[in-house]
CSV table of C-alpha atoms in Angstrom, one decimal:
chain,number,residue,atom,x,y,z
A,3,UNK,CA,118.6,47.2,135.9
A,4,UNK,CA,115.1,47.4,133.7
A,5,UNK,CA,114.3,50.7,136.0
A,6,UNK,CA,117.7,52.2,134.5
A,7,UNK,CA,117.1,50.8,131.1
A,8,UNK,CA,113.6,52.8,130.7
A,9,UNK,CA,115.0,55.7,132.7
A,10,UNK,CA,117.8,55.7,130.1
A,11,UNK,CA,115.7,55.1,127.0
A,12,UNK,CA,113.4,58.4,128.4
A,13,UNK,CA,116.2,60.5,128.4
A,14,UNK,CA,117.3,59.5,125.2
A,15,UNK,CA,113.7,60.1,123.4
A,16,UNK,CA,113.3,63.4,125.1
A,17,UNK,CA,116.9,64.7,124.3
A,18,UNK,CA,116.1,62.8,120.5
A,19,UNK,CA,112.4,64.8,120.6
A,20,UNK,CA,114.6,68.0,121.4
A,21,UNK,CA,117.1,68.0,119.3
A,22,UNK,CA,114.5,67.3,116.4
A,23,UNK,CA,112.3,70.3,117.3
A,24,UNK,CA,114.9,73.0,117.9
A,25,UNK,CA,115.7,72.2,114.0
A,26,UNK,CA,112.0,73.0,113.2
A,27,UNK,CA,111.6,76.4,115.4
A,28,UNK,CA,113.4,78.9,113.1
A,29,UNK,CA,114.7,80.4,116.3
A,30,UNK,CA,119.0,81.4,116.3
A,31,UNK,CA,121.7,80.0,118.2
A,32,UNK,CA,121.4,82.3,121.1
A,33,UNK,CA,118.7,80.2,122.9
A,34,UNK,CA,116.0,82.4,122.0
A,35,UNK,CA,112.6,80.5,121.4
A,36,UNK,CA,111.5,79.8,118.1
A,37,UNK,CA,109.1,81.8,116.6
A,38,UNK,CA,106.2,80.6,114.0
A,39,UNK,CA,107.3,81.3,110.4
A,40,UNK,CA,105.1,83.9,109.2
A,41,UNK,CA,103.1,82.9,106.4
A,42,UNK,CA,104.2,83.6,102.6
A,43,UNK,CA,102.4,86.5,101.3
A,44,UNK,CA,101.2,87.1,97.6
A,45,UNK,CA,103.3,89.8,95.2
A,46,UNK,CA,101.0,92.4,94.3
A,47,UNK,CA,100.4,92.4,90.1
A,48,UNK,CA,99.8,95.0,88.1
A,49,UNK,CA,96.0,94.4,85.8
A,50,UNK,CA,98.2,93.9,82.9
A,51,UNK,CA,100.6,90.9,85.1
A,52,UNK,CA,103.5,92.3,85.0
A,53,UNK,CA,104.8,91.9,88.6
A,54,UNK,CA,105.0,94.7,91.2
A,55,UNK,CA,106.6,92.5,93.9
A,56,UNK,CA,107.8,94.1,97.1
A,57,UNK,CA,110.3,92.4,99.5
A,58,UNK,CA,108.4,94.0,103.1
A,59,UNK,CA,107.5,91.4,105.7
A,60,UNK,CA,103.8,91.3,106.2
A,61,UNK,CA,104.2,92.9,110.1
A,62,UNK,CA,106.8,95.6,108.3
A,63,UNK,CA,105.8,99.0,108.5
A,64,UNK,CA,106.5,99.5,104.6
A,65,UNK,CA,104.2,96.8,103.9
A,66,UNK,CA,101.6,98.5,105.9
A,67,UNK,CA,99.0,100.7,103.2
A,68,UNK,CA,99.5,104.3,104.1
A,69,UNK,CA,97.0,106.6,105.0
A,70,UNK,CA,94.4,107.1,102.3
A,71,UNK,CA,95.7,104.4,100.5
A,72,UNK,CA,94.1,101.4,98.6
A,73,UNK,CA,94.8,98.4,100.4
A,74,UNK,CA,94.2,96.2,97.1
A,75,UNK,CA,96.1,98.5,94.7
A,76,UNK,CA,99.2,97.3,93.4
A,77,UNK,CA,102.4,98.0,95.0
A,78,UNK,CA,103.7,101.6,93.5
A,79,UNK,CA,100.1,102.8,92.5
A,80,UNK,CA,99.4,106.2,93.6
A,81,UNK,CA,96.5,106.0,95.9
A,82,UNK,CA,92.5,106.1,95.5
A,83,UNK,CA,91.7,109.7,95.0
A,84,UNK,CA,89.4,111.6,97.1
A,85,UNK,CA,85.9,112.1,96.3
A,86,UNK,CA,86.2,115.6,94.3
A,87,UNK,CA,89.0,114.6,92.6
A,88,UNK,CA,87.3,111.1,91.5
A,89,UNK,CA,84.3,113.3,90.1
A,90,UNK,CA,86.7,115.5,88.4
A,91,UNK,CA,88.3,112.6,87.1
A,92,UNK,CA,85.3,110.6,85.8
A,93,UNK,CA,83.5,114.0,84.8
A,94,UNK,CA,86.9,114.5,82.6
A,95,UNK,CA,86.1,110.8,80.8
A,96,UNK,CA,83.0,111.6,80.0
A,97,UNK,CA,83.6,114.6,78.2
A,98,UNK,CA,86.1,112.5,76.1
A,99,UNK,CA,83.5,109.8,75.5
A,100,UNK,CA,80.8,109.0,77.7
A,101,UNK,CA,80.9,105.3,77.2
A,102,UNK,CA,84.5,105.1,78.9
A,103,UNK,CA,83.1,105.4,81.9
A,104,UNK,CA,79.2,104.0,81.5
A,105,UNK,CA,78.4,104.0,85.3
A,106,UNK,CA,80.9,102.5,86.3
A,107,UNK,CA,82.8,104.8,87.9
A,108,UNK,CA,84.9,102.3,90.0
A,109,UNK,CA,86.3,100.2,86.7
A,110,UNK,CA,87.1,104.0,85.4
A,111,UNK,CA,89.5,104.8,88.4
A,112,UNK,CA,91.2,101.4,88.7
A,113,UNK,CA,91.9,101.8,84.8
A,114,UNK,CA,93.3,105.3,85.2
A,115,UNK,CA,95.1,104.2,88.2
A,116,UNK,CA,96.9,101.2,85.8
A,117,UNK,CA,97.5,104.5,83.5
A,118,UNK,CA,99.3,106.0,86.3
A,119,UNK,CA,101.8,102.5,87.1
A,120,UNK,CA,102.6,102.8,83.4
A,121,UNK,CA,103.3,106.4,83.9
A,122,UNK,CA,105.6,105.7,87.0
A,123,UNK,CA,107.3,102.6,85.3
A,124,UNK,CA,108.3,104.9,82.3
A,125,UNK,CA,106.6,102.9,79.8
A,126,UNK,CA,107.5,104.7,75.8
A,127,UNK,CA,104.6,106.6,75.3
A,128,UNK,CA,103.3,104.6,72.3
A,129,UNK,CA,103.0,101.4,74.6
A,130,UNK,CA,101.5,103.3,77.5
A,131,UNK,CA,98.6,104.5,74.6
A,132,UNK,CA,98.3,101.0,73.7
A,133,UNK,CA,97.2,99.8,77.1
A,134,UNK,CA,94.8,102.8,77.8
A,135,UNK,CA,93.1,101.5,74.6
A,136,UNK,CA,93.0,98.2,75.6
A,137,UNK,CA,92.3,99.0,79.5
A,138,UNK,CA,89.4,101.5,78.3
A,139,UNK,CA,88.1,99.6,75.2
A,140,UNK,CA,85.3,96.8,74.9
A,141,UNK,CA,83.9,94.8,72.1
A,142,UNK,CA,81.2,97.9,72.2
A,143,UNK,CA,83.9,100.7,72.6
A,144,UNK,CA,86.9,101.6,70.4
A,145,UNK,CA,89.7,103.8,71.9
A,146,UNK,CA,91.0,105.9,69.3
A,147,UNK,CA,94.8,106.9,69.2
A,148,UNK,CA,93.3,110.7,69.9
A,149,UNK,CA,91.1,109.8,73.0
A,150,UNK,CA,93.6,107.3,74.5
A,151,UNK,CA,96.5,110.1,74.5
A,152,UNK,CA,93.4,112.7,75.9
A,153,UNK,CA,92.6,109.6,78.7
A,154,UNK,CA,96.3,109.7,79.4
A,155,UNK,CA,96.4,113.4,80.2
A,156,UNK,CA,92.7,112.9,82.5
A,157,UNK,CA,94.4,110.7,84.2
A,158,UNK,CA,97.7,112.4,84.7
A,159,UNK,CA,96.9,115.2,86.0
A,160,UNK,CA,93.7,113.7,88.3
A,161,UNK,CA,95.2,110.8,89.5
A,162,UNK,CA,98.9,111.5,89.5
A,163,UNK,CA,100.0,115.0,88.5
A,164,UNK,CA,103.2,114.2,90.1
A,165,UNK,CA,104.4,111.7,87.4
Protein backbone atom coordinates (compact mmCIF):
# COMPACT_ATOMS: atom_id res chain seq x y z
CA UNK A 1 0.00 0.00 0.00
CA UNK A 2 2.93 2.64 0.94
CA UNK A 3 4.71 1.30 -2.48
CA UNK A 4 1.41 2.60 -4.41
CA UNK A 5 1.06 5.65 -2.30
CA UNK A 6 4.68 7.05 -3.37
CA UNK A 7 4.31 5.56 -6.84
CA UNK A 8 1.02 7.59 -6.92
CA UNK A 9 2.36 10.81 -5.35
CA UNK A 10 5.38 10.56 -8.30
CA UNK A 11 3.06 10.57 -10.86
CA UNK A 12 1.20 13.25 -9.48
CA UNK A 13 4.40 15.65 -9.02
CA UNK A 14 5.75 14.78 -12.43
CA UNK A 15 2.24 15.31 -14.24
CA UNK A 16 1.95 18.67 -11.59
CA UNK A 17 5.91 19.63 -12.77
CA UNK A 18 4.53 19.20 -16.46
CA UNK A 19 1.68 20.80 -16.56
CA UNK A 20 3.46 23.85 -14.74
CA UNK A 21 6.27 23.99 -17.43
CA UNK A 22 4.38 23.60 -20.58
CA UNK A 23 2.64 27.08 -19.31
CA UNK A 24 6.19 28.63 -19.09
CA UNK A 25 7.60 27.29 -22.70
CA UNK A 26 5.79 29.83 -25.07
CA UNK A 27 5.50 26.86 -27.37
CA UNK A 28 1.52 26.35 -29.26
CA UNK A 29 -1.00 23.80 -28.85
CA UNK A 30 0.29 21.61 -31.49
CA UNK A 31 2.90 19.85 -29.25
CA UNK A 32 5.72 21.62 -30.67
CA UNK A 33 8.53 22.25 -28.02
CA UNK A 34 8.84 25.46 -26.53
CA UNK A 35 11.19 27.80 -27.60
CA UNK A 36 13.22 30.49 -25.37
CA UNK A 37 11.58 33.93 -25.55
CA UNK A 38 13.94 36.00 -27.37
CA UNK A 39 15.10 38.78 -25.47
CA UNK A 40 13.41 42.44 -25.66
CA UNK A 41 15.35 44.59 -27.92
CA UNK A 42 15.88 48.43 -27.53
CA UNK A 43 13.81 51.09 -30.05
CA UNK A 44 16.37 52.90 -31.92
CA UNK A 45 16.06 57.04 -30.98
CA UNK A 46 16.76 59.56 -33.00
CA UNK A 47 19.78 62.32 -31.22
CA UNK A 48 17.04 64.58 -30.63
CA UNK A 49 14.68 61.40 -28.68
CA UNK A 50 12.02 61.42 -30.58
CA UNK A 51 11.50 57.64 -31.12
CA UNK A 52 12.26 55.72 -34.38
CA UNK A 53 10.86 52.36 -33.12
CA UNK A 54 10.61 49.51 -35.51
CA UNK A 55 8.43 46.40 -34.82
CA UNK A 56 11.27 43.57 -36.68
CA UNK A 57 12.14 40.60 -34.50
CA UNK A 58 15.85 40.73 -33.64
CA UNK A 59 16.45 37.29 -36.09
CA UNK A 60 14.08 39.23 -38.79
CA UNK A 61 15.69 39.89 -41.91
CA UNK A 62 14.34 43.63 -41.82
CA UNK A 63 15.95 44.07 -38.64
CA UNK A 64 19.13 42.99 -40.08
CA UNK A 65 21.42 46.45 -41.20
CA UNK A 66 21.76 46.31 -44.89
CA UNK A 67 24.77 46.37 -46.75
CA UNK A 68 26.81 49.53 -46.18
CA UNK A 69 24.77 50.42 -43.52
CA UNK A 70 25.41 51.82 -39.92
CA UNK A 71 24.59 49.34 -37.50
CA UNK A 72 24.08 52.10 -34.74
CA UNK A 73 22.21 54.65 -36.78
CA UNK A 74 18.78 55.14 -36.11
CA UNK A 75 16.08 53.23 -37.76
CA UNK A 76 15.16 55.22 -41.15
CA UNK A 77 18.64 57.03 -41.42
CA UNK A 78 20.13 56.91 -44.68
CA UNK A 79 23.32 55.04 -44.31
CA UNK A 80 27.13 56.07 -43.54
CA UNK A 81 28.35 57.57 -46.75
CA UNK A 82 31.40 56.28 -48.44
CA UNK A 83 34.65 57.73 -48.04
CA UNK A 84 34.58 60.44 -51.07
CA UNK A 85 31.32 61.37 -50.47
CA UNK A 86 32.20 61.86 -46.46
CA UNK A 87 35.16 64.28 -47.77
CA UNK A 88 32.92 66.03 -50.04
CA UNK A 89 30.59 66.35 -47.30
CA UNK A 90 32.87 67.59 -44.59
CA UNK A 91 34.96 69.63 -47.19
CA UNK A 92 31.37 71.25 -48.02
CA UNK A 93 31.13 72.29 -43.93
CA UNK A 94 34.09 73.79 -43.92
CA UNK A 95 33.70 76.07 -46.56
CA UNK A 96 30.46 77.23 -44.73
CA UNK A 97 32.43 77.59 -41.45
CA UNK A 98 35.37 75.77 -40.49
CA UNK A 99 34.50 75.36 -36.91
CA UNK A 100 31.31 73.13 -37.81
CA UNK A 101 33.34 70.54 -38.32
CA UNK A 102 36.83 71.27 -36.11
CA UNK A 103 38.32 67.67 -36.64
CA UNK A 104 35.84 65.97 -35.98
CA UNK A 105 34.74 64.66 -38.89
CA UNK A 106 32.70 61.74 -37.25
CA UNK A 107 30.32 64.31 -34.97
CA UNK A 108 29.95 66.19 -38.50
CA UNK A 109 28.35 63.08 -40.30
CA UNK A 110 26.17 61.86 -37.47
CA UNK A 111 24.84 65.55 -37.26
CA UNK A 112 24.18 65.70 -41.04
CA UNK A 113 22.80 62.31 -40.91
CA UNK A 114 20.12 63.66 -37.94
CA UNK A 115 19.62 66.55 -40.81
CA UNK A 116 18.65 63.90 -43.15
CA UNK A 117 15.87 61.87 -40.40
CA UNK A 118 14.39 65.45 -40.21
CA UNK A 119 14.45 65.60 -43.83
CA UNK A 120 12.71 62.12 -44.29
CA UNK A 121 10.19 62.80 -41.37
CA UNK A 122 9.04 66.04 -43.16
CA UNK A 123 9.79 68.21 -40.42
CA UNK A 124 8.45 72.35 -41.62
CA UNK A 125 11.48 73.69 -42.71
CA UNK A 126 11.84 76.40 -40.00
CA UNK A 127 12.01 73.46 -37.27
CA UNK A 128 14.31 71.40 -39.31
CA UNK A 129 16.82 74.90 -39.37
CA UNK A 130 16.32 75.04 -35.75
CA UNK A 131 17.84 71.69 -35.04
CA UNK A 132 20.81 72.03 -37.49
CA UNK A 133 21.58 75.13 -35.26
CA UNK A 134 21.36 73.37 -32.32
CA UNK A 135 22.90 69.97 -33.68
CA UNK A 136 25.88 72.09 -35.26
CA UNK A 137 26.25 74.90 -32.54
CA UNK A 138 28.42 75.06 -29.26
CA UNK A 139 28.86 77.52 -26.53
CA UNK A 140 31.99 78.48 -28.95
CA UNK A 141 29.91 78.31 -32.21
CA UNK A 142 26.76 80.17 -33.35
CA UNK A 143 24.72 78.73 -36.26
CA UNK A 144 23.27 81.46 -38.10
CA UNK A 145 19.79 81.24 -39.82
CA UNK A 146 22.03 81.66 -43.27
CA UNK A 147 24.61 78.84 -42.57
CA UNK A 148 22.05 76.45 -40.97
CA UNK A 149 19.69 76.58 -44.25
CA UNK A 150 23.43 76.30 -46.42
CA UNK A 151 24.30 73.07 -43.73
CA UNK A 152 20.83 71.82 -44.76
CA UNK A 153 21.50 71.88 -48.47
CA UNK A 154 25.45 70.11 -47.70
CA UNK A 155 23.76 67.69 -46.22
CA UNK A 156 21.02 67.09 -48.61
CA UNK A 157 22.51 66.60 -51.41
CA UNK A 158 25.83 64.60 -49.71
CA UNK A 159 24.07 62.53 -47.50
CA UNK A 160 20.70 62.05 -48.88
CA UNK A 161 19.93 63.67 -52.32
CA UNK A 162 17.11 61.44 -52.53
CA UNK A 163 14.98 63.29 -49.88
Amino acid sequence: MRRTLVSATAAAAAVAAAILLGGCGGGDDDGDKATPAAPPTATATDRSGTSAGGGSSPGSPASQPAAGANPSAPVGAPPAPDAATRAKYIASLNSINPALVDGKEDRAVDRGLDVCLDLGAKKDHATVLKNIQERFGSPTVTVTADEADRIKAVANSWLCPKL
